[in-house]
Tab-separated table of C-alpha atoms and ligand atoms in Angstrom:
chain	number	residue	atom	x	y	z
V	1	UNK	CA	228.580	103.847	100.976
V	2	UNK	CA	231.679	105.005	99.081
V	3	UNK	CA	234.454	102.420	99.073
V	4	UNK	CA	236.458	100.965	101.904
V	5	UNK	CA	239.316	101.963	104.227
V	6	UNK	CA	241.943	99.550	105.521
V	7	UNK	CA	243.642	99.564	108.921
V	8	UNK	CA	246.786	97.459	109.323
V	9	UNK	CA	248.084	96.611	112.823
V	10	UNK	CA	250.299	93.874	114.244
V	11	UNK	CA	250.261	92.040	110.937
V	12	UNK	CA	246.484	92.136	110.687
V	13	UNK	CA	244.360	94.072	108.228
V	14	UNK	CA	240.855	95.355	108.850
V	15	UNK	CA	238.507	96.748	106.202
V	16	UNK	CA	236.029	99.461	107.136
V	17	UNK	CA	233.258	101.016	105.035
V	18	UNK	CA	233.575	104.652	103.923
V	19	UNK	CA	230.416	106.784	103.866
V	20	UNK	CA	230.032	109.904	101.692
V	21	UNK	CA	227.669	112.820	102.237
V	22	UNK	CA	225.804	114.966	99.721
V	23	UNK	CA	228.652	117.528	99.790
V	24	UNK	CA	231.246	114.811	99.074
V	25	UNK	CA	232.501	114.651	102.673
V	26	UNK	CA	233.877	111.209	103.429
V	27	UNK	CA	234.060	109.365	106.764
V	28	UNK	CA	235.371	105.985	107.842
V	29	UNK	CA	232.566	104.106	109.599
V	30	UNK	CA	234.302	102.485	112.602
V	31	UNK	CA	231.088	100.931	113.966
V	32	UNK	CA	232.462	97.397	113.544
V	33	UNK	CA	236.143	98.151	114.262
V	34	UNK	CA	236.105	96.805	117.856
V	35	UNK	CA	234.152	93.675	116.883
V	36	UNK	CA	236.675	92.977	114.117
V	37	UNK	CA	239.891	93.958	115.889
V	38	UNK	CA	239.303	94.762	119.560
V	39	UNK	CA	240.497	98.276	118.674
V	40	UNK	CA	238.715	101.555	119.396
V	41	UNK	CA	239.679	105.041	118.229
V	42	UNK	CA	240.403	107.999	120.544
V	43	UNK	CA	239.939	111.700	119.786
V	44	UNK	CA	239.613	114.014	122.865
V	45	UNK	CA	237.185	116.839	122.055
V	46	UNK	CA	236.014	114.874	119.017
V	47	UNK	CA	238.176	117.179	116.869
V	48	UNK	CA	238.141	114.699	114.020
V	49	UNK	CA	235.188	112.461	114.878
V	50	UNK	CA	231.730	112.548	113.346
V	51	UNK	CA	228.937	111.718	115.800
V	52	UNK	CA	226.118	111.427	113.297
V	53	UNK	CA	224.839	111.961	109.765
V	54	UNK	CA	222.741	115.114	109.588
V	55	UNK	CA	220.679	116.862	106.911
V	56	UNK	CA	220.204	120.123	108.798
V	57	UNK	CA	223.294	122.368	108.503
V	58	UNK	CA	226.343	122.235	106.241
V	59	UNK	CA	229.613	123.966	107.128
V	60	UNK	CA	232.786	124.183	105.084
V	61	UNK	CA	235.453	125.600	107.391
V	62	UNK	CA	238.025	126.104	104.656
V	63	UNK	CA	235.641	127.972	102.330
V	64	UNK	CA	233.674	129.775	105.041
V	65	UNK	CA	230.389	128.204	103.939
V	66	UNK	CA	227.330	127.929	106.219
V	67	UNK	CA	223.960	126.688	104.905
V	68	UNK	CA	220.737	125.785	106.739
V	69	UNK	CA	218.960	122.982	104.851
V	70	UNK	CA	220.959	124.011	101.744
V	71	UNK	CA	220.136	127.729	101.878
V	72	UNK	CA	223.221	130.026	102.232
V	73	UNK	CA	223.309	131.935	105.519
V	74	UNK	CA	223.936	135.167	103.608
V	75	UNK	CA	220.590	134.844	101.788
V	76	UNK	CA	218.649	133.797	104.873
V	77	UNK	CA	220.103	136.693	106.922
V	78	UNK	CA	219.218	139.101	104.117
V	79	UNK	CA	215.783	137.827	103.066
V	80	UNK	CA	214.253	135.574	105.743
V	81	UNK	CA	212.978	135.987	109.319
V	82	UNK	CA	213.927	134.149	112.483
V	83	UNK	CA	210.619	132.288	112.730
V	84	UNK	CA	210.776	131.321	109.045
V	85	UNK	CA	214.334	130.024	109.576
V	86	UNK	CA	213.151	128.193	112.712
V	87	UNK	CA	210.438	126.477	110.643
V	88	UNK	CA	213.009	125.623	107.942
V	89	UNK	CA	215.446	124.072	110.419
V	90	UNK	CA	212.809	122.076	112.315
V	91	UNK	CA	210.573	120.902	109.445
V	92	UNK	CA	213.195	120.796	106.664
V	93	UNK	CA	211.581	123.079	104.087
V	94	UNK	CA	210.770	126.779	103.775
V	95	UNK	CA	207.112	127.261	104.795
V	96	UNK	CA	204.389	128.458	102.471
V	97	UNK	CA	202.806	131.759	103.465
V	98	UNK	CA	199.939	129.860	105.107
V	99	UNK	CA	202.295	127.505	106.970
V	100	UNK	CA	204.355	130.412	108.270
V	101	UNK	CA	201.270	132.347	109.349
V	102	UNK	CA	199.976	129.301	111.235
V	103	UNK	CA	203.383	128.698	112.867
V	104	UNK	CA	203.642	132.350	113.935
V	105	UNK	CA	200.061	132.322	115.230
V	106	UNK	CA	200.683	129.200	117.341
V	107	UNK	CA	203.861	130.681	118.804
V	108	UNK	CA	202.291	134.061	119.510
V	109	UNK	CA	199.470	132.376	121.394
V	110	UNK	CA	201.770	130.372	123.660
V	111	UNK	CA	204.073	133.147	124.897
V	112	UNK	CA	202.311	133.472	128.278
V	113	UNK	CA	203.744	131.381	131.111
V	114	UNK	CA	201.901	129.838	134.072
V	115	UNK	CA	201.718	132.220	137.037
V	116	UNK	CA	203.298	129.549	139.252
V	117	UNK	CA	206.555	130.175	137.358
V	118	UNK	CA	206.813	133.281	139.540
V	119	UNK	CA	207.463	130.956	142.497
V	120	UNK	CA	210.583	129.674	140.717
V	121	UNK	CA	211.699	133.062	139.468
V	122	UNK	CA	211.195	134.660	142.885
V	123	UNK	CA	213.447	131.991	144.394
V	124	UNK	CA	216.433	133.413	142.498
V	125	UNK	CA	218.376	136.275	144.088
V	126	UNK	CA	219.055	139.304	141.880
V	127	UNK	CA	222.663	138.095	141.748
V	128	UNK	CA	221.565	135.035	139.732
V	129	UNK	CA	223.152	134.814	136.261
V	130	UNK	CA	220.369	134.849	133.660
V	131	UNK	CA	221.710	131.664	132.030
V	132	UNK	CA	221.182	129.734	135.267
V	133	UNK	CA	217.661	131.086	135.582
V	134	UNK	CA	216.966	130.232	131.920
V	135	UNK	CA	218.098	126.603	132.148
V	136	UNK	CA	216.135	126.180	135.397
V	137	UNK	CA	212.953	127.585	133.875
V	138	UNK	CA	213.311	125.288	130.838
V	139	UNK	CA	213.743	122.252	133.103
V	140	UNK	CA	210.721	123.414	135.113
V	141	UNK	CA	208.631	123.199	131.907
V	142	UNK	CA	208.513	119.433	132.599
V	143	UNK	CA	206.646	120.192	135.839
V	144	UNK	CA	204.015	122.322	134.139
V	145	UNK	CA	203.690	120.075	131.085
V	146	UNK	CA	204.257	116.548	132.442
V	147	UNK	CA	203.226	114.929	129.139
V	148	UNK	CA	206.397	116.482	127.700
V	149	UNK	CA	208.429	114.115	129.888
V	150	UNK	CA	207.800	111.307	127.384
V	151	UNK	CA	209.462	112.013	124.010
V	152	UNK	CA	207.728	108.959	122.567
V	153	UNK	CA	204.293	110.548	122.635
V	154	UNK	CA	202.406	111.433	119.438
V	155	UNK	CA	203.968	113.892	116.999
V	156	UNK	CA	201.155	116.390	117.683
V	157	UNK	CA	202.057	116.357	121.406
V	158	UNK	CA	205.804	116.635	120.676
V	159	UNK	CA	205.076	119.481	118.250
V	160	UNK	CA	203.108	121.296	120.960
V	161	UNK	CA	206.120	120.935	123.294
V	162	UNK	CA	208.263	122.490	120.532
V	163	UNK	CA	205.841	125.368	119.953
V	164	UNK	CA	205.604	126.054	123.693
V	165	UNK	CA	209.346	126.400	124.257
V	166	UNK	CA	209.941	128.561	121.146
V	167	UNK	CA	207.115	130.795	122.380
V	168	UNK	CA	208.124	130.935	126.029
V	169	UNK	CA	211.932	131.129	125.959
V	170	UNK	CA	211.960	134.903	125.252
V	171	UNK	CA	209.518	135.404	128.137
V	172	UNK	CA	211.761	133.349	130.463
V	173	UNK	CA	214.799	135.310	129.251
V	174	UNK	CA	213.233	138.715	129.768
V	175	UNK	CA	211.828	137.762	133.169
V	176	UNK	CA	215.317	136.537	134.210
V	177	UNK	CA	216.620	139.990	133.244
V	178	UNK	CA	213.859	141.781	135.149
V	179	UNK	CA	214.640	139.622	138.209
V	180	UNK	CA	218.286	140.713	137.979
V	181	UNK	CA	217.544	144.440	137.770
V	182	UNK	CA	214.728	144.375	140.305
V	183	UNK	CA	212.042	145.567	137.935
V	184	UNK	CA	208.510	144.133	137.700
V	185	UNK	CA	207.963	141.782	134.785
V	186	UNK	CA	205.677	142.696	131.896
V	187	UNK	CA	203.569	140.276	129.920
V	188	UNK	CA	203.736	139.291	126.244
V	189	UNK	CA	201.688	141.249	123.724
V	190	UNK	CA	200.061	139.218	120.965
V	191	UNK	CA	199.998	142.143	118.546
V	192	UNK	CA	203.805	142.238	118.400
V	193	UNK	CA	206.124	140.103	116.265
V	194	UNK	CA	208.624	137.754	117.938
V	195	UNK	CA	211.540	140.178	118.297
V	196	UNK	CA	209.397	143.233	119.047
V	197	UNK	CA	207.647	141.247	121.770
V	198	UNK	CA	211.030	140.310	123.264
V	199	UNK	CA	212.103	143.970	123.323
V	200	UNK	CA	208.758	144.840	124.941
V	201	UNK	CA	209.291	142.127	127.583
V	202	UNK	CA	212.861	143.284	128.216
V	203	UNK	CA	212.441	147.046	128.334
V	204	UNK	CA	208.730	147.619	128.924
V	205	UNK	CA	207.220	148.478	132.314
V	206	UNK	CA	203.722	147.931	133.682
V	207	UNK	CA	203.302	151.713	133.601
V	208	UNK	CA	204.834	152.500	130.225
V	209	UNK	CA	205.094	150.538	126.996
V	210	UNK	CA	208.549	150.327	125.415
V	211	UNK	CA	208.677	152.126	122.077
V	212	UNK	CA	209.906	149.497	119.607
V	213	UNK	CA	212.549	150.790	117.185
V	214	UNK	CA	212.190	148.744	113.969
V	215	UNK	CA	215.947	149.069	113.379
V	216	UNK	CA	216.550	147.345	116.701
V	217	UNK	CA	213.904	144.663	116.109
V	218	UNK	CA	215.244	143.917	112.616
V	219	UNK	CA	218.870	143.771	113.845
V	220	UNK	CA	217.809	141.361	116.589
V	221	UNK	CA	215.938	139.185	114.091
V	222	UNK	CA	219.053	139.002	111.890
V	223	UNK	CA	221.280	138.110	114.861
V	224	UNK	CA	218.917	135.297	115.878
V	225	UNK	CA	218.977	133.917	112.313
V	226	UNK	CA	222.797	133.904	112.372
V	227	UNK	CA	222.840	131.918	115.617
V	228	UNK	CA	220.046	129.469	114.732
V	229	UNK	CA	222.146	126.349	114.077
V	230	UNK	CA	225.737	125.293	113.623
V	231	UNK	CA	225.785	121.493	113.191
V	232	UNK	CA	227.491	119.444	115.919
V	233	UNK	CA	228.907	122.202	118.177
V	234	UNK	CA	229.378	121.636	121.905
V	235	UNK	CA	225.860	122.581	123.047
V	236	UNK	CA	224.097	120.847	120.151
V	237	UNK	CA	226.084	117.667	120.764
V	238	UNK	CA	224.997	117.965	124.413
V	239	UNK	CA	221.328	118.227	123.403
V	240	UNK	CA	221.681	115.192	121.148
V	241	UNK	CA	223.479	112.997	123.684
V	242	UNK	CA	221.106	113.907	126.542
V	243	UNK	CA	218.156	113.279	124.216
V	244	UNK	CA	219.646	109.942	123.170
V	245	UNK	CA	218.861	108.592	126.661
V	246	UNK	CA	215.176	109.387	125.922
V	247	UNK	CA	215.268	112.231	128.420
V	248	UNK	CA	212.610	114.823	127.573
V	249	UNK	CA	213.004	117.604	125.006
V	250	UNK	CA	213.073	120.187	127.820
V	251	UNK	CA	215.723	118.264	129.810
V	252	UNK	CA	217.834	118.049	126.631
V	253	UNK	CA	217.426	121.765	125.861
V	254	UNK	CA	218.264	122.757	129.442
V	255	UNK	CA	221.477	120.738	129.147
V	256	UNK	CA	222.261	122.560	125.893
V	257	UNK	CA	221.763	125.946	127.579
V	258	UNK	CA	224.250	124.962	130.276
V	259	UNK	CA	226.809	123.749	127.716
V	260	UNK	CA	226.445	127.010	125.777
V	261	UNK	CA	227.184	129.010	128.967
V	262	UNK	CA	230.901	128.253	128.903
V	263	UNK	CA	233.278	131.098	127.805
V	264	UNK	CA	234.861	128.889	125.134
V	265	UNK	CA	231.423	128.478	123.510
V	266	UNK	CA	228.399	130.751	123.745
V	267	UNK	CA	229.791	132.587	126.753
V	268	UNK	CA	232.440	134.066	124.462
V	269	UNK	CA	230.197	136.934	123.316
V	270	UNK	CA	230.076	138.323	126.857
V	271	UNK	CA	233.799	137.598	127.320
V	272	UNK	CA	234.605	139.568	124.131
V	273	UNK	CA	232.980	142.748	125.455
V	274	UNK	CA	234.633	142.285	128.851
V	275	UNK	CA	237.968	141.851	127.030
V	276	UNK	CA	237.430	144.928	124.835
V	277	UNK	CA	236.435	146.997	127.864
V	278	UNK	CA	239.566	145.813	129.712
V	279	UNK	CA	241.739	146.817	126.744
V	280	UNK	CA	240.026	150.218	126.595
V	281	UNK	CA	240.469	150.761	130.348
V	282	UNK	CA	244.099	149.692	129.986
V	283	UNK	CA	244.699	152.474	127.447
V	284	UNK	CA	243.830	150.598	124.233
V	285	UNK	CA	247.320	149.184	123.582
V	286	UNK	CA	246.305	146.498	121.081
V	287	UNK	CA	249.818	145.117	120.567
V	288	UNK	CA	250.258	144.587	124.311
V	289	UNK	CA	247.122	142.422	124.420
V	290	UNK	CA	247.986	140.611	121.209
V	291	UNK	CA	251.297	139.610	122.795
V	292	UNK	CA	249.438	138.369	125.872
V	293	UNK	CA	247.184	136.249	123.614
V	294	UNK	CA	250.268	134.700	121.985
V	295	UNK	CA	252.136	134.122	125.240
V	296	UNK	CA	251.810	130.461	126.226
V	297	UNK	CA	252.509	131.383	129.835
V	298	UNK	CA	249.649	133.873	129.834
V	299	UNK	CA	246.158	132.349	130.201
V	300	UNK	CA	244.678	135.289	128.250
V	301	UNK	CA	243.096	134.339	124.953
V	302	UNK	CA	241.703	136.646	122.297
V	303	UNK	CA	238.037	135.955	122.941
V	304	UNK	CA	235.866	135.839	119.828
V	305	UNK	CA	238.821	134.531	117.820
V	306	UNK	CA	239.421	131.018	116.579
V	307	UNK	CA	237.060	128.215	115.723
V	308	UNK	CA	237.117	124.429	115.677
V	309	UNK	CA	235.755	124.303	112.126
V	310	UNK	CA	236.259	127.656	110.402
V	311	UNK	CA	239.899	127.906	109.320
V	312	UNK	CA	239.335	130.707	106.836
V	313	UNK	CA	236.638	132.996	108.150
V	314	UNK	CA	233.318	132.619	109.960
V	315	UNK	CA	230.708	133.880	107.459
V	316	UNK	CA	228.525	134.971	110.347
V	317	UNK	CA	231.267	137.252	111.669
V	318	UNK	CA	231.432	139.026	108.300
V	319	UNK	CA	227.663	139.616	108.262
V	320	UNK	CA	227.598	140.753	111.901
V	321	UNK	CA	230.575	143.091	111.421
V	322	UNK	CA	228.724	144.805	108.535
V	323	UNK	CA	225.518	144.916	110.572
V	324	UNK	CA	227.385	146.443	113.524
V	325	UNK	CA	228.436	149.403	111.422
V	326	UNK	CA	224.905	149.809	110.011
V	327	UNK	CA	223.061	149.461	113.343
V	328	UNK	CA	225.376	151.763	115.304
V	329	UNK	CA	225.188	154.408	112.550
V	330	UNK	CA	221.402	154.089	112.310
V	331	UNK	CA	221.040	154.398	116.084
V	332	UNK	CA	223.644	157.161	116.273
V	333	UNK	CA	225.681	155.075	118.706
V	334	UNK	CA	229.427	155.625	118.913
V	335	UNK	CA	231.070	152.744	120.781
V	336	UNK	CA	234.860	153.054	121.230
V	337	UNK	CA	235.186	149.309	121.708
V	338	UNK	CA	234.070	148.802	118.077
V	339	UNK	CA	237.225	150.572	116.919
V	340	UNK	CA	239.297	148.459	119.329
V	341	UNK	CA	237.653	145.307	117.914
V	342	UNK	CA	238.416	146.343	114.347
V	343	UNK	CA	241.984	147.185	115.328
V	344	UNK	CA	242.450	143.770	116.972
V	345	UNK	CA	241.073	142.038	113.872
V	346	UNK	CA	243.378	143.975	111.553
V	347	UNK	CA	246.480	143.223	113.645
V	348	UNK	CA	245.524	139.551	114.143
V	349	UNK	CA	244.843	138.943	110.447
V	350	UNK	CA	248.412	140.014	109.717
V	351	UNK	CA	250.123	138.337	112.676
V	352	UNK	CA	251.962	135.056	111.935
V	353	UNK	CA	250.762	133.472	115.218
V	354	UNK	CA	247.124	133.904	114.207
V	355	UNK	CA	247.670	133.299	110.496
V	356	UNK	CA	249.598	130.043	111.096
V	357	UNK	CA	246.885	128.804	113.473
V	358	UNK	CA	244.124	130.055	111.141
V	359	UNK	CA	242.502	132.096	113.889
V	360	UNK	CA	239.837	134.471	112.599
V	361	UNK	CA	236.981	136.406	114.215
V	362	UNK	CA	234.070	134.071	114.990
V	363	UNK	CA	230.376	134.718	115.468
V	364	UNK	CA	230.987	136.070	118.972
V	365	UNK	CA	233.545	138.707	118.088
V	366	UNK	CA	231.185	141.460	116.906
V	367	UNK	CA	227.788	140.266	118.122
V	368	UNK	CA	228.198	141.752	121.589
V	369	UNK	CA	228.829	145.197	120.113
V	370	UNK	CA	225.428	145.089	118.435
V	371	UNK	CA	223.663	143.665	121.493
V	372	UNK	CA	225.144	146.503	123.549
V	373	UNK	CA	223.979	149.086	121.028
V	374	UNK	CA	220.492	147.527	121.212
V	375	UNK	CA	220.537	148.153	124.967
V	376	UNK	CA	220.997	144.501	125.965
V	377	UNK	CA	223.299	144.099	128.999
V	378	UNK	CA	226.454	141.972	128.797
V	379	UNK	CA	225.273	139.149	131.040
V	380	UNK	CA	222.286	138.662	128.721
V	381	UNK	CA	224.426	138.156	125.594
V	382	UNK	CA	224.674	134.384	125.994
V	383	UNK	CA	220.945	134.271	126.717
V	384	UNK	CA	220.473	135.913	123.301
V	385	UNK	CA	222.670	133.205	121.790
V	386	UNK	CA	220.428	130.562	123.433
V	387	UNK	CA	217.244	132.143	122.042
V	388	UNK	CA	218.850	132.111	118.585
V	389	UNK	CA	220.164	128.537	118.859
V	390	UNK	CA	216.902	127.092	120.179
V	391	UNK	CA	215.441	126.063	116.793
V	392	UNK	CA	218.728	124.420	115.851
V	393	UNK	CA	218.820	122.443	119.080
V	394	UNK	CA	215.199	121.383	118.513
V	395	UNK	CA	215.848	120.382	114.877
V	396	UNK	CA	218.915	118.344	115.864
V	397	UNK	CA	217.079	116.669	118.766
V	398	UNK	CA	214.166	115.823	116.432
V	399	UNK	CA	216.550	114.389	113.789
V	400	UNK	CA	218.308	112.235	116.410
V	401	UNK	CA	214.909	110.906	117.547
V	402	UNK	CA	213.646	110.295	113.994
V	403	UNK	CA	216.873	108.467	113.127
V	404	UNK	CA	216.335	106.280	116.216
V	405	UNK	CA	219.984	106.833	117.135
V	406	UNK	CA	221.343	104.687	120.013
V	407	UNK	CA	222.162	106.145	123.422
V	408	UNK	CA	225.463	108.012	123.242
V	409	UNK	CA	228.131	106.161	125.204
V	410	UNK	CA	231.755	106.728	124.051
V	411	UNK	CA	234.518	104.249	124.981
V	412	UNK	CA	237.889	105.088	126.625
V	413	UNK	CA	241.476	103.959	126.964
V	414	UNK	CA	242.171	103.164	130.650
V	415	UNK	CA	245.432	104.593	132.005
V	416	UNK	CA	244.918	104.030	135.750
V	417	UNK	CA	246.393	101.551	138.241
V	418	UNK	CA	246.532	97.874	137.328
V	419	UNK	CA	244.836	95.358	139.664
V	420	UNK	CA	246.036	95.588	143.257
V	421	UNK	CA	244.744	94.133	146.628
V	422	UNK	CA	242.897	96.253	149.226
V	423	UNK	CA	245.137	97.573	152.032
V	424	UNK	CA	243.769	97.942	155.593
V	425	UNK	CA	243.796	101.541	156.796
V	426	UNK	CA	246.240	100.768	159.618
V	427	UNK	CA	248.753	99.463	157.043
V	428	UNK	CA	248.740	102.447	154.602
K	501	SDX	C1	231.325	129.314	119.356
K	501	SDX	O1	231.690	124.787	117.390
K	501	SDX	C2	230.901	125.786	117.019
K	501	SDX	O2	230.328	125.763	115.955
K	501	SDX	C3	230.756	126.903	118.054
K	501	SDX	C4	229.994	128.132	117.585
K	501	SDX	C5	228.515	127.833	117.321
K	501	SDX	O3	227.907	128.556	116.522
K	501	SDX	O4	227.968	126.919	118.020
K	501	SDX	O5	230.612	128.637	116.404
K	501	SDX	C6	230.012	129.244	118.652
K	501	SDX	O6	231.491	128.688	120.383
K	501	SDX	C7	232.437	130.129	118.731
K	501	SDX	C8	233.774	130.068	119.560
K	501	SDX	C9	233.671	131.024	120.737
K	501	SDX	N1	234.823	130.896	121.621
K	501	SDX	C10	235.805	131.817	121.682
K	501	SDX	O7	235.855	132.834	120.971
K	501	SDX	C11	236.868	131.552	122.737
K	501	SDX	C12	238.277	131.817	122.155
K	501	SDX	N2	238.567	130.789	121.156
K	501	SDX	C13	239.111	129.567	121.617
K	501	SDX	O8	239.291	129.274	122.909
K	501	SDX	C14	239.309	128.489	120.569
K	501	SDX	O9	239.666	129.075	119.397
K	501	SDX	C15	238.106	127.574	120.361
K	501	SDX	C16	237.653	126.995	121.647
K	501	SDX	C17	236.986	128.333	119.710
K	501	SDX	C18	238.549	126.468	119.427
K	501	SDX	O10	239.480	125.752	120.096
K	501	SDX	P1	240.176	124.443	119.425
K	501	SDX	O11	239.609	124.155	118.088
K	501	SDX	O12	240.148	123.358	120.453
K	501	SDX	O13	241.625	124.940	119.162
K	501	SDX	P2	242.774	124.966	120.245
K	501	SDX	O14	242.256	125.492	121.537
K	501	SDX	O15	243.442	123.633	120.234
K	501	SDX	O16	243.770	126.082	119.626
K	501	SDX	C19	244.677	125.745	118.587
K	501	SDX	C20	245.844	126.718	118.756
K	501	SDX	C21	246.445	126.669	120.163
K	501	SDX	O17	247.789	127.095	120.056
K	501	SDX	P3	248.980	125.958	119.960
K	501	SDX	O18	248.757	124.981	121.106
K	501	SDX	O19	248.787	125.311	118.607
K	501	SDX	O20	250.251	126.723	120.084
K	501	SDX	O21	245.383	128.070	118.591
K	501	SDX	C22	245.539	128.775	119.806
K	501	SDX	C23	245.692	127.742	120.896
K	501	SDX	O22	246.453	128.275	121.986
K	501	SDX	N3	244.320	129.569	119.988
K	501	SDX	C24	244.281	130.819	120.441
K	501	SDX	C25	242.923	131.186	120.389
K	501	SDX	N4	242.188	130.161	119.944
K	501	SDX	C26	243.048	129.164	119.694
K	501	SDX	N5	245.252	131.655	120.882
K	501	SDX	C27	244.851	132.886	121.266
K	501	SDX	N6	243.584	133.321	121.250
K	501	SDX	C28	242.591	132.501	120.816
K	501	SDX	N7	241.338	132.924	120.795
């Protein structure tokens, strides 16, 4: 604890404890405010409300800092791998070589999914959005692994549930894609690493193996690292609150996938490409679209711009922007929308509307350009975000469980009708 805060109201004074984190962040603990004063606080969208104490990810929005378990995102993106980062987020420490090898081996040997999953997949028309298929398949994991329904089972059983979903999510994702394009699915290959196996599942055919380009596999691994966790964002908060009811890990993760789907959150990466394409088709007049983004009467927003926390720059956007140049050059891809994106960023960073509101490119602004260059279709971009965010969701769910946090149940301020008597229908 770090001192006390005082609230004065109607001649009364209430003292509340102040907690301080390891990065000197301070928060007023209002846990006893209602018992003391009958007061609650209100903060739609929780813009200024902490839901928990967490040791997993640290963000500093003003300084553009992002660290997983204390390690800077820049170093992890440059030196680590997605599975190593997944281990770090979930277990709290970087693995030894033996620990990582064992973790990778367990995941590799759980990538296959039960053949009865075809009955679920085949039930989806080709028009089904891959995110809906993905969240359904994750929920269906409870049917195939009923012991996973109880989050209070032994750690070894919970760990197996964790291994299974990290292993199988790429298979679900690729099979959702195959279902959409009407191609036969292919099966995981245990001699491939995590990202190479995903590319094989996505672009391979029963008749011909997909030739894995290491540039593509490495770029994908880096993108997954950059998406792996981001403290209490919308989808992670969803996973934590669903898990707080003691719903299963898979039910909590499926809820997180659905929260991520929204265009204001993980759906933004698809929306950015659709926006850039629209601007290109419209003749590429950047100023015209910037004015639309600033016009309060126009619902258009500059997708991939702005962030609840980052008010300086999103460090992930900087890394992805650099990677976009490198990957497209290495693959010999020329994508006109990349120039439009860079032009939008340059204009926005010098426009008072964006500068005053501290709106900068976020993680979604450039990621879609790389996904597209890797051959991944637009409606799979948010699925890629979900594959990346999975270890973060798991780590946050596990922390909530280990902290024995109470069921999430916010209060409200009622603004409806005061008490009134029932009126018979023939008198209304
Ligand atoms: C992600 O939380 C996370 O950590 C999320 C994430 C993660 O890793 O989990 O980082 C991933 O979701 C990134 C964000 C992806 N979404 C988008 O790119 C969609 C476009 N951006 C926004 O809609 C918006 O910026 C949000 C949703 C990201 C943040 O919204 P806030 O914090 O609620 O801010 P706001 O909507 O209240 O906007 C503040 C002002 C408003 O103007 P005024 O009312 O003050 O005049 O800024 C304006 C907004 O109109 N504004 C924008 C804008 N974003 C905010 N105006 C034009 N274009 C935009 N993109």
